[in-house]
């Protein structure tokens, strides 16, 4: 069988060209963030990207236990002016005084932004991955989220019609994989990774360890290999 | 100026609402402090939007930290026996589907009918919705914990919110630094005042009319 | 904390009265079928039930490796005339010559039936558990499934609008639980159990083994305890 | 009467469509037999509606059976390295979401434009939709494997289906006991005939017009 294992991050993203749409797993901070794939994409320099992720990139700023500069996330793609549109939920800076690169570019009219409730973000990726045409979601009714969207009352409650997100690529950070693409994650590093993997046409994974088929108990697999297309083992010295 | 409750004391008052076995989600900022004041003998299952149910207290620096175990605010937390991990979609199915018993959120403004504004101060950048809208819409019960007034002394409890809303008619209770208020279809009921405060003083800092409870109490701040 | 562990199947179903709606996990045959809870419900005798399950009950008939009479499923509730309505997918007998109890009662006009595509059955339970108002699903377009349902073209493709299923109760068969209600399953016995657990207001579980909290690795839990309300350990001599 | 292919031989012909690494779902009945004819050196990931990906061949009685490992037809199957297990909803998200490469289904009728009727013979009870509609709608490619005619010799390939449909315009290829037919926007193309059969003989048992392929072949039935 054609191997899903690639030998470098650069090779694994070879076909991410200008204008591509990429879902990036993770939640905030380095936990479950595909840092090495993001670095490779920064180095490749593809432009006019649309990114789908929870945050708009936080690695420039300290948040909770995460210290600015100790890890990378997609903020570096904004710094490098590679992004045309950001779809996410927690898109601003957590700091009351400092703006993120995304916010500065948004204020300058250089980046388009679509802000969603966090649960709606995952639900729209679910719809993309699961072949649903749309989902009626109660979150955001009576807020700016409903602007320009269809609403409907179902059994006396108001809902917003939300449509699928189907990114071409996903960047996923996993803990262990087998060579057929089955993945497991560790604790809070799971977060948005499985739903990004499910939604994308081409899911690219960076992973601590790759084992032979049979090395993962079938009952504990979180992302079945059907959703995984390329994998790179994080080498010594890679971002963890 | 009269003494108001500090953040930690408010968090302790929030923790009095915890019932044994409850699933509770604590929002960013002040609410998260309540995780450290669970009454003895009670097990609370803290739910985190990033995909954890049943985590424990926040770990300060220098102690045993598991680098993969953080809460939604990026703080390291302790694992507890019975904890489970799931993906982000599942975390929000739990919230939106009404499986979370109690949500505690911070707020910029709350209106008399329970509208909540807590995600966006239009003076400031792009705004962060995060999980706030889902939590406000989906929880069985929503408590807001906040300072009663803005820094320049204006009521954060209003007839109508002026900031962009998080959700309409979602707040069940407000625990502020001077009072505990229940929101009911009949209006806002002042249930408790902070030590040294009268109901008239609380009303004077609150835009909507408050109905003073027959059994108005002083807030009990023991834990 | 109030224990979720009940000492008998009869106690665990004490409040399932006439007219209740119950989702029953499993898929077909004994694998992942909550046989003991079904037996208890038969003994309790509650009438006018609405059942939600993949099949209409198969234990009267042999299918694949399953031999009629060696296990029970909800066919015994039809035999006992307890069911008013059946919502499911594979509702007929697999035999070309023998009818099931459900089919006989349906032909006699004693039971109402709603047949859904199998994926739509799970999707509607997802909608019920996840708080969605409705989902646009492509399955069934141009077939009898669309009868009486709203359709809509989204991005050039036709979809049917399907609404949530929110059963009051679910019967779930698990492999291991901890006392806080976290569940794992074994191989193909997982099937519809997790989605039934998620959809129901009161989820009742029969399980091979119950361990203390901490006895299950947080990363391998399939059904988090938030979806589980009552559990009974299958005693020696119970149906397995 | 001329000799037609038996079920096992048809299953072998189906298995020739398997490509290394493919995700394949085999329907109830005849299609499932193909699981036992995977070409050597190829790994096919068989997908099962009840929540398995990557199971192996069917186990006959008396051999090592795991009582919890069955396919959707209730038959015990072998685990293979790389197998994964998930719930029913996930199994259908995979199907409906277009992640399954190939689906092989039995049929009662197929129309010239690819409509499929395979779940319900109105003469018979209540009907079993099962996973058929999802599989027909969601797969990247749908192959029907069936006898070319009914027991009384009538074509099962029709201008219009008369039985209740499973899905419209979903069938890409028919492998019958006398021919292999591709369905294209331009019409039905006869690609292969069973040994001993002519294109005219196949046409005489087929209601819609068949376009005979320039490179018409005899079916290769080696495995």
mmCIF file of C-alpha atoms in Angstrom, chain C residues 24-195:
data_model
loop_
_atom_site.group_PDB
_atom_site.id
_atom_site.type_symbol
_atom_site.label_atom_id
_atom_site.label_comp_id
_atom_site.label_asym_id
_atom_site.label_seq_id
_atom_site.Cartn_x
_atom_site.Cartn_y
_atom_site.Cartn_z
ATOM 1 C CA UNK C 24 -32.181 0.827 22.444
ATOM 2 C CA UNK C 25 -28.519 0.517 21.447
ATOM 3 C CA UNK C 26 -27.139 -2.446 19.581
ATOM 4 C CA UNK C 27 -27.254 -3.100 15.872
ATOM 5 C CA UNK C 28 -28.649 -6.585 15.293
ATOM 6 C CA UNK C 29 -28.079 -9.808 17.190
ATOM 7 C CA UNK C 30 -26.834 -9.946 20.771
ATOM 8 C CA UNK C 31 -23.672 -7.869 20.282
ATOM 9 C CA UNK C 32 -24.050 -4.665 22.282
ATOM 10 C CA UNK C 33 -27.714 -5.351 23.056
ATOM 11 C CA UNK C 34 -28.945 -4.486 26.571
ATOM 12 C CA UNK C 35 -30.704 -7.818 26.959
ATOM 13 C CA UNK C 36 -31.195 -7.664 30.721
ATOM 14 C CA UNK C 37 -32.818 -4.233 30.674
ATOM 15 C CA UNK C 38 -35.153 -5.382 27.898
ATOM 16 C CA UNK C 39 -36.103 -8.446 29.946
ATOM 17 C CA UNK C 40 -36.781 -6.212 32.964
ATOM 18 C CA UNK C 41 -38.998 -3.956 30.842
ATOM 19 C CA UNK C 42 -40.872 -6.973 29.547
ATOM 20 C CA UNK C 43 -41.449 -8.079 33.144
ATOM 21 C CA UNK C 44 -42.535 -4.591 34.182
ATOM 22 C CA UNK C 45 -45.068 -4.629 31.372
ATOM 23 C CA UNK C 46 -45.196 -0.884 30.530
ATOM 24 C CA UNK C 47 -47.460 -0.354 27.521
ATOM 25 C CA UNK C 48 -47.741 1.972 24.512
ATOM 26 C CA UNK C 49 -43.980 2.351 24.267
ATOM 27 C CA UNK C 50 -42.192 4.111 21.430
ATOM 28 C CA UNK C 51 -38.932 2.339 20.619
ATOM 29 C CA UNK C 52 -35.986 3.728 18.659
ATOM 30 C CA UNK C 53 -33.496 1.149 17.444
ATOM 31 C CA UNK C 54 -31.805 -0.070 14.295
ATOM 32 C CA UNK C 55 -33.902 -3.207 13.892
ATOM 33 C CA UNK C 56 -37.445 -4.077 14.847
ATOM 34 C CA UNK C 57 -36.184 -6.994 16.914
ATOM 35 C CA UNK C 58 -34.519 -10.049 15.437
ATOM 36 C CA UNK C 59 -34.192 -12.551 18.274
ATOM 37 C CA UNK C 60 -37.051 -14.693 16.964
ATOM 38 C CA UNK C 61 -35.156 -15.363 13.731
ATOM 39 C CA UNK C 62 -31.695 -16.557 12.884
ATOM 40 C CA UNK C 63 -29.374 -14.101 11.152
ATOM 41 C CA UNK C 64 -25.704 -14.632 10.356
ATOM 42 C CA UNK C 65 -24.067 -16.075 13.449
ATOM 43 C CA UNK C 66 -27.077 -15.405 15.670
ATOM 44 C CA UNK C 67 -29.409 -18.257 16.420
ATOM 45 C CA UNK C 68 -33.058 -17.626 17.240
ATOM 46 C CA UNK C 69 -33.781 -18.216 20.895
ATOM 47 C CA UNK C 70 -30.187 -17.896 22.155
ATOM 48 C CA UNK C 71 -30.556 -14.207 23.097
ATOM 49 C CA UNK C 72 -33.262 -11.594 23.536
ATOM 50 C CA UNK C 73 -33.884 -8.172 22.054
ATOM 51 C CA UNK C 74 -36.884 -5.881 21.756
ATOM 52 C CA UNK C 75 -38.781 -8.465 19.701
ATOM 53 C CA UNK C 76 -39.950 -9.761 23.092
ATOM 54 C CA UNK C 77 -41.618 -6.398 23.769
ATOM 55 C CA UNK C 78 -43.601 -6.826 20.560
ATOM 56 C CA UNK C 79 -44.483 -10.400 21.522
ATOM 57 C CA UNK C 80 -45.783 -8.972 24.802
ATOM 58 C CA UNK C 81 -47.789 -6.251 22.968
ATOM 59 C CA UNK C 82 -46.038 -3.382 24.754
ATOM 60 C CA UNK C 83 -45.118 -1.262 21.740
ATOM 61 C CA UNK C 84 -47.172 1.455 20.057
ATOM 62 C CA UNK C 85 -44.566 2.854 17.648
ATOM 63 C CA UNK C 86 -41.229 1.701 16.243
ATOM 64 C CA UNK C 87 -38.669 4.131 14.763
ATOM 65 C CA UNK C 88 -35.776 2.375 13.084
ATOM 66 C CA UNK C 89 -34.062 1.358 9.910
ATOM 67 C CA UNK C 90 -33.930 -2.394 9.399
ATOM 68 C CA UNK C 91 -37.442 -3.064 10.641
ATOM 69 C CA UNK C 92 -38.417 -6.138 8.678
ATOM 70 C CA UNK C 93 -37.471 -9.741 9.077
ATOM 71 C CA UNK C 94 -34.257 -10.744 7.302
ATOM 72 C CA UNK C 95 -35.986 -13.946 6.244
ATOM 73 C CA UNK C 96 -37.735 -14.026 2.869
ATOM 74 C CA UNK C 97 -40.464 -16.258 4.254
ATOM 75 C CA UNK C 98 -40.971 -15.598 7.978
ATOM 76 C CA UNK C 99 -42.421 -12.370 9.362
ATOM 77 C CA UNK C 100 -41.280 -10.882 12.669
ATOM 78 C CA UNK C 101 -43.678 -9.999 15.491
ATOM 79 C CA UNK C 102 -43.341 -6.350 14.528
ATOM 80 C CA UNK C 103 -44.290 -7.077 10.916
ATOM 81 C CA UNK C 104 -47.322 -9.092 11.939
ATOM 82 C CA UNK C 105 -48.519 -6.351 14.311
ATOM 83 C CA UNK C 106 -47.843 -3.724 11.658
ATOM 84 C CA UNK C 107 -49.874 -5.643 9.088
ATOM 85 C CA UNK C 108 -52.679 -5.927 11.649
ATOM 86 C CA UNK C 109 -52.533 -2.150 12.190
ATOM 87 C CA UNK C 110 -51.508 -2.550 15.826
ATOM 88 C CA UNK C 111 -48.118 -0.841 15.566
ATOM 89 C CA UNK C 112 -47.063 2.392 13.891
ATOM 90 C CA UNK C 113 -43.752 2.345 12.031
ATOM 91 C CA UNK C 114 -41.255 5.018 10.912
ATOM 92 C CA UNK C 115 -38.491 3.655 8.692
ATOM 93 C CA UNK C 116 -35.349 5.745 8.250
ATOM 94 C CA UNK C 117 -32.033 5.332 6.494
ATOM 95 C CA UNK C 118 -29.628 3.975 9.075
ATOM 96 C CA UNK C 119 -27.373 7.022 8.995
ATOM 97 C CA UNK C 120 -30.350 9.327 9.376
ATOM 98 C CA UNK C 121 -31.405 7.419 12.483
ATOM 99 C CA UNK C 122 -28.059 8.178 14.159
ATOM 100 C CA UNK C 123 -27.975 11.737 12.818
ATOM 101 C CA UNK C 124 -31.385 12.465 14.306
ATOM 102 C CA UNK C 125 -30.216 11.126 17.672
ATOM 103 C CA UNK C 126 -27.107 13.293 17.352
ATOM 104 C CA UNK C 127 -29.344 16.303 16.744
ATOM 105 C CA UNK C 128 -31.334 15.400 19.848
ATOM 106 C CA UNK C 129 -28.266 15.010 22.026
ATOM 107 C CA UNK C 130 -26.324 17.965 20.639
ATOM 108 C CA UNK C 131 -29.117 20.559 20.676
ATOM 109 C CA UNK C 132 -29.444 20.978 16.914
ATOM 110 C CA UNK C 133 -32.871 22.021 15.654
ATOM 111 C CA UNK C 134 -32.557 20.026 12.438
ATOM 112 C CA UNK C 135 -30.067 18.704 9.899
ATOM 113 C CA UNK C 136 -30.146 18.684 6.087
ATOM 114 C CA UNK C 137 -29.299 15.139 4.980
ATOM 115 C CA UNK C 138 -28.796 13.944 1.387
ATOM 116 C CA UNK C 139 -29.822 10.364 2.076
ATOM 117 C CA UNK C 140 -33.275 9.382 0.887
ATOM 118 C CA UNK C 141 -33.759 12.093 -1.720
ATOM 119 C CA UNK C 142 -35.935 10.721 -4.517
ATOM 120 C CA UNK C 143 -37.164 7.830 -2.357
ATOM 121 C CA UNK C 144 -40.112 7.213 -0.055
ATOM 122 C CA UNK C 145 -37.994 8.630 2.796
ATOM 123 C CA UNK C 146 -38.637 12.174 1.562
ATOM 124 C CA UNK C 147 -42.408 11.722 1.720
ATOM 125 C CA UNK C 148 -43.954 14.511 3.799
ATOM 126 C CA UNK C 149 -40.551 16.052 4.500
ATOM 127 C CA UNK C 150 -39.132 19.410 3.501
ATOM 128 C CA UNK C 151 -36.399 19.419 0.867
ATOM 129 C CA UNK C 152 -33.906 22.067 -0.080
ATOM 130 C CA UNK C 153 -31.185 22.490 -2.656
ATOM 131 C CA UNK C 154 -27.886 23.609 -1.123
ATOM 132 C CA UNK C 155 -24.948 24.270 -3.435
ATOM 133 C CA UNK C 156 -26.695 22.367 -6.216
ATOM 134 C CA UNK C 157 -27.431 19.234 -4.207
ATOM 135 C CA UNK C 158 -30.768 18.174 -2.769
ATOM 136 C CA UNK C 159 -31.209 17.497 0.959
ATOM 137 C CA UNK C 160 -34.035 16.419 3.258
ATOM 138 C CA UNK C 161 -34.608 18.295 6.512
ATOM 139 C CA UNK C 162 -34.581 15.837 9.398
ATOM 140 C CA UNK C 163 -35.516 16.705 12.978
ATOM 141 C CA UNK C 164 -34.060 15.597 16.328
ATOM 142 C CA UNK C 165 -34.956 12.433 18.182
ATOM 143 C CA UNK C 166 -34.864 12.974 21.933
ATOM 144 C CA UNK C 167 -35.874 9.789 23.727
ATOM 145 C CA UNK C 168 -36.657 9.966 27.444
ATOM 146 C CA UNK C 169 -34.651 6.803 28.101
ATOM 147 C CA UNK C 170 -31.801 4.860 26.503
ATOM 148 C CA UNK C 171 -30.831 1.247 27.110
ATOM 149 C CA UNK C 172 -27.085 0.848 26.681
ATOM 150 C CA UNK C 173 -24.815 -2.179 26.845
ATOM 151 C CA UNK C 174 -21.220 -1.424 27.855
ATOM 152 C CA UNK C 175 -18.102 -3.398 28.596
ATOM 153 C CA UNK C 176 -16.624 -1.424 31.494
ATOM 154 C CA UNK C 177 -17.760 1.580 33.489
ATOM 155 C CA UNK C 178 -16.421 3.594 36.382
ATOM 156 C CA UNK C 179 -18.802 4.652 39.140
ATOM 157 C CA UNK C 180 -19.012 8.198 37.745
ATOM 158 C CA UNK C 181 -20.595 6.752 34.585
ATOM 159 C CA UNK C 182 -17.709 6.794 32.129
ATOM 160 C CA UNK C 183 -18.094 3.915 29.667
ATOM 161 C CA UNK C 184 -16.039 1.869 27.269
ATOM 162 C CA UNK C 185 -17.262 -0.747 24.833
ATOM 163 C CA UNK C 186 -15.667 -3.738 23.163
ATOM 164 C CA UNK C 187 -15.254 -3.956 19.361
ATOM 165 C CA UNK C 188 -18.513 -4.119 17.396
ATOM 166 C CA UNK C 189 -20.543 -3.995 20.619
ATOM 167 C CA UNK C 190 -20.074 -0.218 20.569
ATOM 168 C CA UNK C 191 -22.355 0.382 17.544
ATOM 169 C CA UNK C 192 -25.411 2.556 18.377
ATOM 170 C CA UNK C 193 -24.868 2.569 22.132
ATOM 171 C CA UNK C 194 -22.908 5.839 22.412
ATOM 172 C CA UNK C 195 -25.372 7.788 20.260
#
